[in-house]
mmCIF file of C-alpha atoms and ligand atoms in Angstrom:
data_model
loop_
_atom_site.group_PDB
_atom_site.id
_atom_site.type_symbol
_atom_site.label_atom_id
_atom_site.label_comp_id
_atom_site.label_asym_id
_atom_site.label_seq_id
_atom_site.Cartn_x
_atom_site.Cartn_y
_atom_site.Cartn_z
ATOM 1 C CA MET A 1 37.319 -23.862 70.138
ATOM 2 C CA TRP A 2 39.200 -22.397 67.176
ATOM 3 C CA LYS A 3 38.708 -21.425 63.565
ATOM 4 C CA TYR A 4 40.910 -20.986 60.553
ATOM 5 C CA PHE A 5 40.199 -18.902 57.463
ATOM 6 C CA LEU A 6 42.403 -18.044 54.526
ATOM 7 C CA PRO A 7 40.656 -17.154 51.273
ATOM 8 C CA THR A 8 43.921 -16.447 49.425
ATOM 9 C CA ARG A 9 45.226 -19.002 46.945
ATOM 10 C CA VAL A 10 49.000 -19.114 47.315
ATOM 11 C CA PHE A 11 51.328 -20.344 44.570
ATOM 12 C CA SER A 12 54.982 -20.642 45.448
ATOM 13 C CA GLY A 13 58.118 -21.542 43.517
ATOM 14 C CA THR A 14 60.519 -20.357 40.872
ATOM 15 C CA LYS A 15 58.684 -18.932 37.839
ATOM 16 C CA THR A 16 55.352 -19.562 39.539
ATOM 17 C CA ILE A 17 53.715 -16.680 37.660
ATOM 18 C CA SER A 18 54.404 -18.110 34.219
ATOM 19 C CA HIS A 19 53.645 -21.675 35.359
ATOM 20 C CA ASN A 20 50.222 -20.557 36.579
ATOM 21 C CA ASN A 21 49.481 -17.852 34.015
ATOM 22 C CA GLU A 22 46.011 -19.177 33.156
ATOM 23 C CA LEU A 23 44.831 -18.006 36.620
ATOM 24 C CA PHE A 24 44.823 -14.394 35.417
ATOM 25 C CA ARG A 25 41.922 -15.204 33.092
ATOM 26 C CA GLU A 26 39.841 -16.244 36.100
ATOM 27 C CA ILE A 27 40.599 -12.967 37.867
ATOM 28 C CA GLY A 28 39.870 -10.371 35.218
ATOM 29 C CA THR A 29 40.400 -8.911 31.791
ATOM 30 C CA ASN A 30 42.266 -5.656 32.454
ATOM 31 C CA ALA A 31 44.964 -5.174 35.123
ATOM 32 C CA PHE A 32 45.669 -2.132 37.291
ATOM 33 C CA ILE A 33 49.281 -2.690 38.379
ATOM 34 C CA VAL A 34 50.379 -1.028 41.643
ATOM 35 C CA THR A 35 54.084 -0.763 42.497
ATOM 36 C CA GLY A 36 56.662 1.312 44.332
ATOM 37 C CA ARG A 37 59.071 3.487 42.400
ATOM 38 C CA SER A 38 61.699 0.907 41.546
ATOM 39 C CA SER A 39 61.487 -2.436 43.378
ATOM 40 C CA ALA A 40 59.091 -4.033 40.894
ATOM 41 C CA ILE A 41 61.592 -3.355 38.113
ATOM 42 C CA LYS A 42 64.779 -4.148 40.082
ATOM 43 C CA SER A 43 63.391 -7.451 41.335
ATOM 44 C CA GLY A 44 62.455 -8.586 37.813
ATOM 45 C CA ALA A 45 58.845 -9.205 38.889
ATOM 46 C CA LEU A 46 57.285 -6.500 36.700
ATOM 47 C CA ASP A 47 58.944 -7.888 33.558
ATOM 48 C CA ASP A 48 57.677 -11.388 34.343
ATOM 49 C CA VAL A 49 54.153 -10.136 35.023
ATOM 50 C CA GLN A 50 54.134 -8.012 31.883
ATOM 51 C CA GLU A 51 55.286 -10.951 29.766
ATOM 52 C CA VAL A 52 52.463 -13.137 31.052
ATOM 53 C CA LEU A 53 49.810 -10.422 30.614
ATOM 54 C CA ASP A 54 51.031 -9.718 27.068
ATOM 55 C CA ALA A 55 50.868 -13.414 26.189
ATOM 56 C CA LEU A 56 47.289 -13.547 27.471
ATOM 57 C CA ASP A 57 46.331 -10.281 25.709
ATOM 58 C CA ILE A 58 45.399 -8.692 29.042
ATOM 59 C CA PRO A 59 45.921 -4.906 28.858
ATOM 60 C CA SER A 60 47.264 -3.075 31.896
ATOM 61 C CA THR A 61 47.691 0.359 33.455
ATOM 62 C CA LEU A 62 50.690 1.037 35.712
ATOM 63 C CA PHE A 63 50.505 3.112 38.900
ATOM 64 C CA ASP A 64 54.092 3.197 40.171
ATOM 65 C CA GLU A 65 53.942 5.959 42.769
ATOM 66 C CA VAL A 66 53.626 4.115 46.068
ATOM 67 C CA GLU A 67 56.066 5.376 48.692
ATOM 68 C CA GLU A 68 57.170 3.639 51.909
ATOM 69 C CA ASN A 69 54.421 3.971 54.541
ATOM 70 C CA PRO A 70 51.850 4.854 51.843
ATOM 71 C CA SER A 71 49.900 8.090 52.339
ATOM 72 C CA PHE A 72 46.206 8.823 52.001
ATOM 73 C CA SER A 73 46.923 11.149 49.080
ATOM 74 C CA THR A 74 48.701 8.405 47.097
ATOM 75 C CA ILE A 75 45.783 6.030 47.706
ATOM 76 C CA GLU A 76 43.247 8.612 46.605
ATOM 77 C CA LYS A 77 45.260 9.422 43.485
ATOM 78 C CA GLY A 78 45.561 5.723 42.599
ATOM 79 C CA GLY A 79 41.909 5.092 43.459
ATOM 80 C CA LYS A 80 40.748 7.869 41.149
ATOM 81 C CA MET A 81 42.950 6.577 38.337
ATOM 82 C CA LEU A 82 41.547 3.075 38.840
ATOM 83 C CA SER A 83 37.906 4.155 38.859
ATOM 84 C CA ASN A 84 38.452 6.199 35.675
ATOM 85 C CA SER A 85 40.051 3.228 33.943
ATOM 86 C CA ALA A 86 38.585 0.093 32.384
ATOM 87 C CA CYS A 87 40.598 -2.117 34.761
ATOM 88 C CA ASP A 88 38.759 -4.885 36.604
ATOM 89 C CA PHE A 89 41.462 -6.273 38.874
ATOM 90 C CA VAL A 90 44.438 -4.963 40.852
ATOM 91 C CA LEU A 91 47.864 -6.528 40.650
ATOM 92 C CA ALA A 92 50.302 -5.450 43.373
ATOM 93 C CA ILE A 93 54.051 -5.931 43.059
ATOM 94 C CA GLY A 94 56.470 -4.947 45.826
ATOM 95 C CA GLY A 95 56.917 -4.920 49.567
ATOM 96 C CA GLY A 96 54.214 -4.308 52.133
ATOM 97 C CA SER A 97 53.826 -0.681 51.052
ATOM 98 C CA PRO A 98 52.672 -1.349 47.460
ATOM 99 C CA LEU A 99 50.675 -4.413 48.559
ATOM 100 C CA ASP A 100 48.843 -2.481 51.281
ATOM 101 C CA ALA A 101 48.351 0.493 48.950
ATOM 102 C CA ALA A 102 46.895 -1.794 46.283
ATOM 103 C CA LYS A 103 44.302 -3.112 48.750
ATOM 104 C CA ALA A 104 43.199 0.407 49.656
ATOM 105 C CA ILE A 105 43.267 1.612 46.029
ATOM 106 C CA SER A 106 41.173 -1.365 45.072
ATOM 107 C CA VAL A 107 38.441 -0.388 47.555
ATOM 108 C CA VAL A 108 38.582 3.349 46.787
ATOM 109 C CA GLY A 109 38.585 2.652 43.036
ATOM 110 C CA LYS A 110 35.605 0.316 43.284
ATOM 111 C CA ASN A 111 33.465 2.662 45.416
ATOM 112 C CA GLY A 112 33.259 5.849 43.334
ATOM 113 C CA ASN A 113 33.121 8.645 45.884
ATOM 114 C CA CYS A 114 34.855 6.791 48.712
ATOM 115 C CA SER A 115 37.766 8.583 50.434
ATOM 116 C CA CYS A 116 40.562 7.098 52.522
ATOM 117 C CA ARG A 117 38.814 8.082 55.748
ATOM 118 C CA ASP A 118 35.841 5.885 54.721
ATOM 119 C CA LEU A 119 38.116 2.834 54.866
ATOM 120 C CA PHE A 120 38.428 3.210 58.638
ATOM 121 C CA LYS A 121 34.730 3.408 59.537
ATOM 122 C CA GLY A 122 34.355 -0.313 60.217
ATOM 123 C CA LYS A 123 32.214 -0.974 57.135
ATOM 124 C CA ASP A 124 32.835 -3.850 54.742
ATOM 125 C CA LEU A 125 33.142 -2.357 51.281
ATOM 126 C CA PRO A 126 33.578 -4.199 47.999
ATOM 127 C CA ALA A 127 36.927 -4.152 46.197
ATOM 128 C CA PHE A 128 38.267 -5.210 42.817
ATOM 129 C CA PRO A 129 39.955 -8.630 43.017
ATOM 130 C CA ILE A 130 43.543 -8.332 44.246
ATOM 131 C CA VAL A 131 46.574 -10.354 43.131
ATOM 132 C CA THR A 132 49.925 -9.893 44.890
ATOM 133 C CA VAL A 133 53.546 -10.553 44.023
ATOM 134 C CA PRO A 134 55.674 -9.775 47.104
ATOM 135 C CA THR A 135 59.277 -8.645 46.664
ATOM 136 C CA THR A 136 60.061 -8.500 50.404
ATOM 137 C CA SER A 137 59.692 -11.268 52.987
ATOM 138 C CA GLY A 138 58.180 -9.642 56.012
ATOM 139 C CA THR A 139 54.755 -8.087 56.217
ATOM 140 C CA GLY A 140 52.739 -11.142 55.203
ATOM 141 C CA SER A 141 50.446 -8.701 53.367
ATOM 142 C CA GLU A 142 50.172 -11.352 50.633
ATOM 143 C CA VAL A 143 47.948 -13.421 52.956
ATOM 144 C CA THR A 144 46.322 -10.804 55.180
ATOM 145 C CA GLN A 145 43.302 -8.559 54.845
ATOM 146 C CA TYR A 146 45.234 -5.657 56.385
ATOM 147 C CA SER A 147 46.345 -2.419 54.803
ATOM 148 C CA ILE A 148 48.397 0.051 56.843
ATOM 149 C CA LEU A 149 48.288 3.662 55.635
ATOM 150 C CA THR A 150 49.629 6.991 56.875
ATOM 151 C CA ASP A 151 47.102 9.790 57.439
ATOM 152 C CA PRO A 152 47.842 13.479 56.660
ATOM 153 C CA GLU A 153 48.933 14.007 60.303
ATOM 154 C CA GLY A 154 51.560 11.276 59.944
ATOM 155 C CA SER A 155 49.807 8.581 62.015
ATOM 156 C CA LYS A 156 49.791 5.028 60.743
ATOM 157 C CA LYS A 157 46.345 3.421 60.668
ATOM 158 C CA GLY A 158 45.289 -0.065 59.662
ATOM 159 C CA PHE A 159 42.074 -1.451 58.201
ATOM 160 C CA GLY A 160 41.035 -4.798 56.834
ATOM 161 C CA MET A 161 37.887 -6.103 55.136
ATOM 162 C CA PRO A 162 36.933 -9.484 53.695
ATOM 163 C CA SER A 163 37.307 -7.958 50.215
ATOM 164 C CA THR A 164 40.940 -6.955 50.824
ATOM 165 C CA PHE A 165 42.267 -10.473 51.254
ATOM 166 C CA PRO A 166 44.248 -11.094 48.070
ATOM 167 C CA ARG A 167 42.527 -13.632 45.794
ATOM 168 C CA ILE A 168 45.875 -14.986 44.625
ATOM 169 C CA SER A 169 49.471 -14.476 45.757
ATOM 170 C CA PHE A 170 52.472 -15.587 43.750
ATOM 171 C CA LEU A 171 55.607 -16.212 45.830
ATOM 172 C CA ASP A 172 58.819 -16.359 43.834
ATOM 173 C CA ALA A 173 61.801 -15.871 46.143
ATOM 174 C CA ARG A 174 64.015 -14.760 43.237
ATOM 175 C CA TYR A 175 62.256 -11.390 43.489
ATOM 176 C CA THR A 176 63.530 -10.915 47.050
ATOM 177 C CA VAL A 177 67.230 -11.323 46.199
ATOM 178 C CA THR A 178 67.636 -7.666 45.185
ATOM 179 C CA MET A 179 66.497 -6.299 48.555
ATOM 180 C CA PRO A 180 69.157 -4.034 50.111
ATOM 181 C CA VAL A 181 70.593 -5.648 53.247
ATOM 182 C CA ASP A 182 68.780 -3.307 55.643
ATOM 183 C CA VAL A 183 65.461 -4.185 53.981
ATOM 184 C CA THR A 184 66.288 -7.921 54.164
ATOM 185 C CA ILE A 185 66.951 -7.588 57.896
ATOM 186 C CA SER A 186 64.084 -5.324 58.833
ATOM 187 C CA THR A 187 61.510 -7.330 56.863
ATOM 188 C CA ALA A 188 62.687 -10.614 58.419
ATOM 189 C CA LEU A 189 62.454 -9.041 61.878
ATOM 190 C CA ASP A 190 58.934 -7.871 60.998
ATOM 191 C CA ALA A 191 57.985 -11.457 60.163
ATOM 192 C CA LEU A 192 59.548 -12.631 63.442
ATOM 193 C CA SER A 193 57.617 -9.967 65.274
ATOM 194 C CA HIS A 194 54.324 -11.072 63.641
ATOM 195 C CA SER A 195 55.009 -14.667 64.533
ATOM 196 C CA ILE A 196 55.660 -14.072 68.218
ATOM 197 C CA GLU A 197 53.218 -11.201 68.727
ATOM 198 C CA GLY A 198 50.492 -13.283 67.104
ATOM 199 C CA GLU A 199 51.209 -16.220 69.376
ATOM 200 C CA ALA A 200 51.323 -13.897 72.392
ATOM 201 C CA VAL A 201 47.732 -12.975 71.485
ATOM 202 C CA ASN A 202 46.768 -16.565 70.678
ATOM 203 C CA LYS A 203 48.403 -18.253 73.697
ATOM 204 C CA GLY A 204 47.978 -21.712 72.197
ATOM 205 C CA GLN A 205 44.203 -21.392 71.892
ATOM 206 C CA ASN A 206 44.237 -21.928 68.150
ATOM 207 C CA PRO A 207 46.546 -24.945 67.675
ATOM 208 C CA LEU A 208 47.030 -24.247 63.986
ATOM 209 C CA VAL A 209 48.155 -20.676 64.659
ATOM 210 C CA LYS A 210 50.463 -21.998 67.380
ATOM 211 C CA MET A 211 52.014 -24.477 64.934
ATOM 212 C CA LEU A 212 52.490 -21.867 62.190
ATOM 213 C CA SER A 213 54.017 -19.398 64.632
ATOM 214 C CA LYS A 214 56.484 -21.872 66.085
ATOM 215 C CA GLU A 215 57.566 -22.955 62.613
ATOM 216 C CA ALA A 216 57.927 -19.383 61.332
ATOM 217 C CA THR A 217 60.028 -18.353 64.340
ATOM 218 C CA LYS A 218 62.210 -21.463 63.996
ATOM 219 C CA ILE A 219 62.889 -20.810 60.311
ATOM 220 C CA ILE A 220 63.818 -17.158 60.859
ATOM 221 C CA LYS A 221 66.060 -18.111 63.783
ATOM 222 C CA GLN A 222 67.822 -20.708 61.653
ATOM 223 C CA SER A 223 67.917 -19.035 58.249
ATOM 224 C CA LEU A 224 68.393 -15.271 58.593
ATOM 225 C CA ARG A 225 72.126 -15.662 59.190
ATOM 226 C CA GLU A 226 72.350 -17.904 56.102
ATOM 227 C CA VAL A 227 70.612 -15.306 53.934
ATOM 228 C CA LEU A 228 73.066 -12.623 54.984
ATOM 229 C CA LYS A 229 76.066 -14.879 54.373
ATOM 230 C CA ASN A 230 75.008 -15.451 50.788
ATOM 231 C CA GLU A 231 72.447 -12.909 49.696
ATOM 232 C CA ASN A 232 72.074 -14.459 46.232
ATOM 233 C CA ASP A 233 71.107 -17.876 47.518
ATOM 234 C CA VAL A 234 67.475 -18.335 46.455
ATOM 235 C CA SER A 235 66.845 -21.398 48.632
ATOM 236 C CA SER A 236 67.551 -19.598 51.918
ATOM 237 C CA ARG A 237 65.516 -16.610 50.625
ATOM 238 C CA GLU A 238 62.714 -19.082 49.947
ATOM 239 C CA ARG A 239 62.775 -20.277 53.562
ATOM 240 C CA ILE A 240 62.451 -16.737 54.910
ATOM 241 C CA GLN A 241 59.696 -15.997 52.400
ATOM 242 C CA PHE A 242 57.841 -19.097 53.603
ATOM 243 C CA ALA A 243 58.269 -18.015 57.242
ATOM 244 C CA ALA A 244 56.976 -14.522 56.479
ATOM 245 C CA THR A 245 53.882 -15.970 54.805
ATOM 246 C CA LEU A 246 53.258 -18.327 57.747
ATOM 247 C CA ALA A 247 53.586 -15.386 60.128
ATOM 248 C CA GLY A 248 51.182 -13.419 57.912
ATOM 249 C CA ILE A 249 48.609 -16.225 58.276
ATOM 250 C CA VAL A 250 49.166 -16.005 62.040
ATOM 251 C CA ILE A 251 48.381 -12.275 62.229
ATOM 252 C CA ALA A 252 45.455 -12.600 59.822
ATOM 253 C CA HIS A 253 43.902 -14.566 62.713
ATOM 254 C CA THR A 254 45.270 -12.709 65.731
ATOM 255 C CA GLY A 255 46.249 -9.145 64.812
ATOM 256 C CA THR A 256 49.345 -7.585 66.350
ATOM 257 C CA THR A 257 50.139 -6.085 69.767
ATOM 258 C CA ALA A 258 51.407 -2.856 71.306
ATOM 259 C CA VAL A 259 54.783 -3.660 69.718
ATOM 260 C CA HIS A 260 53.417 -2.591 66.334
ATOM 261 C CA ALA A 261 51.544 0.413 67.755
ATOM 262 C CA ALA A 262 54.654 1.689 69.560
ATOM 263 C CA GLY A 263 56.824 1.203 66.480
ATOM 264 C CA TYR A 264 54.599 3.155 64.089
ATOM 265 C CA PRO A 265 55.761 6.706 65.026
ATOM 266 C CA LEU A 266 59.382 5.634 64.620
ATOM 267 C CA SER A 267 58.640 4.788 60.976
ATOM 268 C CA SER A 268 56.396 7.782 60.298
ATOM 269 C CA PHE A 269 58.554 10.464 61.911
ATOM 270 C CA LYS A 270 62.093 9.033 62.171
ATOM 271 C CA GLY A 271 62.352 6.958 58.993
ATOM 272 C CA ILE A 272 63.079 3.726 60.887
ATOM 273 C CA LYS A 273 62.063 0.743 58.757
ATOM 274 C CA HIS A 274 58.892 -0.956 60.006
ATOM 275 C CA GLY A 275 60.443 -4.275 61.073
ATOM 276 C CA MET A 276 63.336 -2.551 62.834
ATOM 277 C CA ALA A 277 60.882 -0.284 64.652
ATOM 278 C CA ASN A 278 59.059 -3.364 65.969
ATOM 279 C CA ALA A 279 62.333 -4.982 66.983
ATOM 280 C CA LEU A 280 63.265 -1.880 69.020
ATOM 281 C CA MET A 281 59.997 -2.128 70.996
ATOM 282 C CA LEU A 282 59.684 -5.876 71.309
ATOM 283 C CA ILE A 283 61.759 -6.814 74.328
ATOM 284 C CA GLY A 284 60.515 -3.987 76.584
ATOM 285 C CA ILE A 285 56.878 -4.833 75.860
ATOM 286 C CA PHE A 286 57.357 -8.590 76.154
ATOM 287 C CA GLU A 287 59.159 -8.148 79.481
ATOM 288 C CA ARG A 288 56.138 -6.243 80.763
ATOM 289 C CA ILE A 289 53.664 -8.928 79.577
ATOM 290 C CA ALA A 290 55.896 -11.589 81.155
ATOM 291 C CA LYS A 291 55.596 -9.860 84.536
ATOM 292 C CA THR A 292 51.923 -10.818 84.732
ATOM 293 C CA ASP A 293 51.858 -13.830 82.399
ATOM 294 C CA PRO A 294 55.290 -15.469 81.984
ATOM 295 C CA ASN A 295 53.876 -18.630 80.356
ATOM 296 C CA ARG A 296 52.268 -16.587 77.600
ATOM 297 C CA ILE A 297 55.642 -15.120 76.660
ATOM 298 C CA SER A 298 57.704 -18.300 76.970
ATOM 299 C CA GLY A 299 55.159 -20.030 74.698
ATOM 300 C CA ALA A 300 55.031 -17.153 72.207
ATOM 301 C CA ILE A 301 58.763 -16.937 71.586
ATOM 302 C CA GLU A 302 59.356 -20.667 71.094
ATOM 303 C CA PRO A 303 61.820 -22.039 70.009
ATOM 304 C CA PHE A 304 63.779 -19.159 71.611
ATOM 305 C CA THR A 305 64.259 -20.344 75.174
ATOM 306 C CA ASP A 306 63.920 -16.957 76.887
ATOM 307 C CA LEU A 307 63.822 -13.217 76.221
ATOM 308 C CA ASP A 308 67.606 -12.977 76.692
ATOM 309 C CA GLU A 309 68.162 -15.343 73.793
ATOM 310 C CA LEU A 310 65.634 -13.458 71.657
ATOM 311 C CA ASN A 311 67.271 -10.154 72.575
ATOM 312 C CA ALA A 312 70.737 -11.485 71.634
ATOM 313 C CA PHE A 313 69.320 -12.532 68.247
ATOM 314 C CA LEU A 314 67.871 -9.050 67.655
ATOM 315 C CA GLN A 315 71.133 -7.391 68.711
ATOM 316 C CA GLU A 316 73.053 -9.577 66.237
ATOM 317 C CA PHE A 317 71.003 -7.962 63.457
ATOM 318 C CA GLY A 318 71.722 -4.426 64.527
ATOM 319 C CA VAL A 319 68.831 -3.558 66.806
ATOM 320 C CA GLY A 320 71.138 -2.037 69.419
ATOM 321 C CA ARG A 321 72.976 0.027 66.823
ATOM 322 C CA VAL A 322 70.039 2.173 65.667
ATOM 323 C CA SER A 323 70.886 5.794 66.373
ATOM 324 C CA LEU A 324 67.891 7.749 67.577
ATOM 325 C CA GLN A 325 67.199 11.126 69.125
ATOM 326 C CA LEU A 326 63.712 11.870 70.449
ATOM 327 C CA SER A 327 62.523 15.142 71.959
ATOM 328 C CA GLU A 328 60.465 15.288 75.186
ATOM 329 C CA GLU A 329 57.561 16.535 73.082
ATOM 330 C CA GLU A 330 57.761 13.582 70.698
ATOM 331 C CA ILE A 331 57.943 11.115 73.572
ATOM 332 C CA GLU A 332 54.931 12.719 75.297
ATOM 333 C CA LYS A 333 52.805 12.757 72.145
ATOM 334 C CA TRP A 334 53.674 9.252 70.944
ATOM 335 C CA SER A 335 53.274 7.726 74.422
ATOM 336 C CA ASP A 336 49.851 9.271 74.732
ATOM 337 C CA GLN A 337 48.775 7.992 71.317
ATOM 338 C CA THR A 338 50.249 4.516 71.787
ATOM 339 C CA SER A 339 48.619 4.084 75.191
ATOM 340 C CA LYS A 340 45.247 4.612 73.453
ATOM 341 C CA ALA A 341 45.897 2.377 70.422
ATOM 342 C CA SER A 342 43.461 -0.448 69.666
ATOM 343 C CA HIS A 343 46.408 -2.887 69.809
ATOM 344 C CA LEU A 344 46.387 -2.478 73.592
ATOM 345 C CA LYS A 345 43.225 -4.593 73.739
ATOM 346 C CA LYS A 346 45.305 -7.491 72.466
ATOM 347 C CA THR A 347 48.236 -6.850 74.786
ATOM 348 C CA PRO A 348 47.741 -8.336 78.237
ATOM 349 C CA GLY A 349 49.327 -6.485 81.140
ATOM 350 C CA ASP A 350 49.570 -3.023 82.500
ATOM 351 C CA PHE A 351 50.383 -0.518 79.741
ATOM 352 C CA ASP A 352 49.796 3.101 80.657
ATOM 353 C CA LYS A 353 51.242 6.256 79.135
ATOM 354 C CA GLN A 354 54.187 6.273 81.570
ATOM 355 C CA PHE A 355 55.181 2.789 80.451
ATOM 356 C CA PHE A 356 55.596 4.051 76.874
ATOM 357 C CA VAL A 357 57.439 7.192 78.022
ATOM 358 C CA ASN A 358 60.001 4.907 79.687
ATOM 359 C CA LEU A 359 60.086 2.588 76.680
ATOM 360 C CA TYR A 360 60.834 5.406 74.216
ATOM 361 C CA LYS A 361 63.462 6.840 76.567
ATOM 362 C CA ARG A 362 65.113 3.430 76.700
ATOM 363 C CA ILE A 363 65.878 3.484 72.952
ATOM 364 C CA ILE A 364 67.371 6.989 72.750
ATOM 365 C CA SER A 365 71.025 6.906 71.698
ATOM 366 C CA ASP A 366 73.661 8.067 74.231
HETATM 367 P P1 NAP B 401 58.360 -1.480 51.765
HETATM 368 O O1 NAP B 401 58.014 -0.224 52.467
HETATM 369 O O2 NAP B 401 57.357 -2.040 50.833
HETATM 370 O O3 NAP B 401 59.731 -1.305 50.970
HETATM 371 C C1 NAP B 401 60.877 -0.815 51.639
HETATM 372 C C2 NAP B 401 61.946 -0.430 50.620
HETATM 373 O O4 NAP B 401 62.478 -1.603 50.019
HETATM 374 C C3 NAP B 401 61.439 0.419 49.473
HETATM 375 O O5 NAP B 401 62.427 1.375 49.185
HETATM 376 C C4 NAP B 401 61.304 -0.561 48.315
HETATM 377 O O6 NAP B 401 61.452 0.029 47.064
HETATM 378 C C5 NAP B 401 62.456 -1.488 48.605
HETATM 379 N N1 NAP B 401 62.292 -2.841 48.056
HETATM 380 C C6 NAP B 401 61.271 -3.709 48.280
HETATM 381 N N2 NAP B 401 61.525 -4.885 47.667
HETATM 382 C C7 NAP B 401 62.704 -4.761 47.013
HETATM 383 C C8 NAP B 401 63.465 -5.631 46.186
HETATM 384 N N3 NAP B 401 63.114 -6.891 45.955
HETATM 385 N N4 NAP B 401 64.602 -5.146 45.639
HETATM 386 C C9 NAP B 401 65.006 -3.860 45.894
HETATM 387 N N5 NAP B 401 64.330 -3.000 46.677
HETATM 388 C C10 NAP B 401 63.189 -3.447 47.248
HETATM 389 O O7 NAP B 401 58.794 -2.558 52.870
HETATM 390 P P2 NAP B 401 58.006 -3.636 53.736
HETATM 391 O O8 NAP B 401 58.729 -3.755 55.003
HETATM 392 O O9 NAP B 401 57.760 -4.860 52.930
HETATM 393 O O10 NAP B 401 56.584 -2.971 54.014
HETATM 394 C C11 NAP B 401 56.399 -2.083 55.088
HETATM 395 C C12 NAP B 401 54.970 -1.584 55.067
HETATM 396 O O11 NAP B 401 54.064 -2.677 55.296
HETATM 397 C C13 NAP B 401 54.726 -0.591 56.200
HETATM 398 O O12 NAP B 401 53.873 0.439 55.755
HETATM 399 C C14 NAP B 401 54.044 -1.446 57.247
HETATM 400 O O13 NAP B 401 53.238 -0.692 58.139
HETATM 401 C C15 NAP B 401 53.214 -2.377 56.396
HETATM 402 N N6 NAP B 401 52.809 -3.641 57.044
HETATM 403 C C16 NAP B 401 51.693 -4.266 56.585
HETATM 404 C C17 NAP B 401 51.254 -5.443 57.178
HETATM 405 C C18 NAP B 401 50.024 -6.139 56.666
HETATM 406 O O14 NAP B 401 49.564 -7.105 57.263
HETATM 407 N N7 NAP B 401 49.451 -5.676 55.581
HETATM 408 C C19 NAP B 401 51.973 -6.020 58.217
HETATM 409 C C20 NAP B 401 53.120 -5.367 58.657
HETATM 410 C C21 NAP B 401 53.531 -4.197 58.051
HETATM 411 P P3 NAP B 401 60.213 0.692 46.237
HETATM 412 O O15 NAP B 401 59.862 1.946 46.996
HETATM 413 O O16 NAP B 401 60.745 0.927 44.897
HETATM 414 O O17 NAP B 401 59.071 -0.300 46.282
HETATM 415 ZN ZN1 ZN B 402 54.519 -5.653 60.834
#
């Protein structure tokens, strides 16, 4: 028995925003645009969006303050601005951070007195319609209901509601060409991580998820090298963008595993990019799952033949070269938190606090 659900309409291709501009009229009359500090401009996406909105006489308000690993305070600031405005839809441009922030801002802005903490109470709240234009190829946020935020204590927390699935996502790979090389790598490794973590949860039960995962992993395995050889080549960027979206559809159905939970403190407290943080945790956690369920792991990483081949791929993209110092106190605290994370429910095998202590110690630089 399996089910598939994706309420997001996805439009992909060069100049897809201007080719499909009439869709904005169906979504709303006044846009609240959410971006990071510079990627929306550097990528050229904001100019293209603005041109289309101007041609349609759709006014807009710009909130361009989203930082990496967006904080509760940024969401609440954006939410207040949205609810005080006349805007009736949210248009997110950027990587996972602005896209996730836009989802949360959309809910907070729609629900008057709602605070960030209310997003995590398991209630389904309404949101303004959300449109996304991704400028990275990694998180899959363009096709997921998830929004990952950082609370005032520095912990990353995720929520998702039916209303936070984007209504429309426009994929134009030209916007991903300006990513710095470390962002290109870490976002592609994030997509790879989604693809194989999702299939580790799924274990073939949903055949469509299995198919999407295998295809996403294959494309990243084949194309990431090509992207780095010629960073301006839009067609190889398009392949990675496609893979990231497929992997996003996978996790929209499955969620992620302890790999994501264990990586979060590395991003919050050590500035390691999200995808790289996952990549650092992946092999150790997959080895542990394989101890009790080897078939689950060999199926999840297909078409990689074994964890050694997957590990060699990760090392090729710098995973072994991340320099990291962690104190005993940090290791204790993070291991305790990670061993209690909800992701553990989706991670078969024996994962206690000591496992994570050993895992974090394994990645400390000599
Ligand atoms: P990001 O945090 O959105 O962006 C990383 C950096 O890259 C920022 O400095 C950004 O600049 C820059 N950048 C992005 N696109 C660019 C472009 N085309 N040209 C030049 N610079 C560009 O990166 P991300 O990896 O896409 O998102 C990570 C976030 O997503 C994390 O918070 C993670 O937890 C979350 N996440 C969400 C999901 C989900 O399902 N929703 C899944 C996995 C991860 P600006 O600051 O100027 O934008
Ligand atoms: Zn991720």
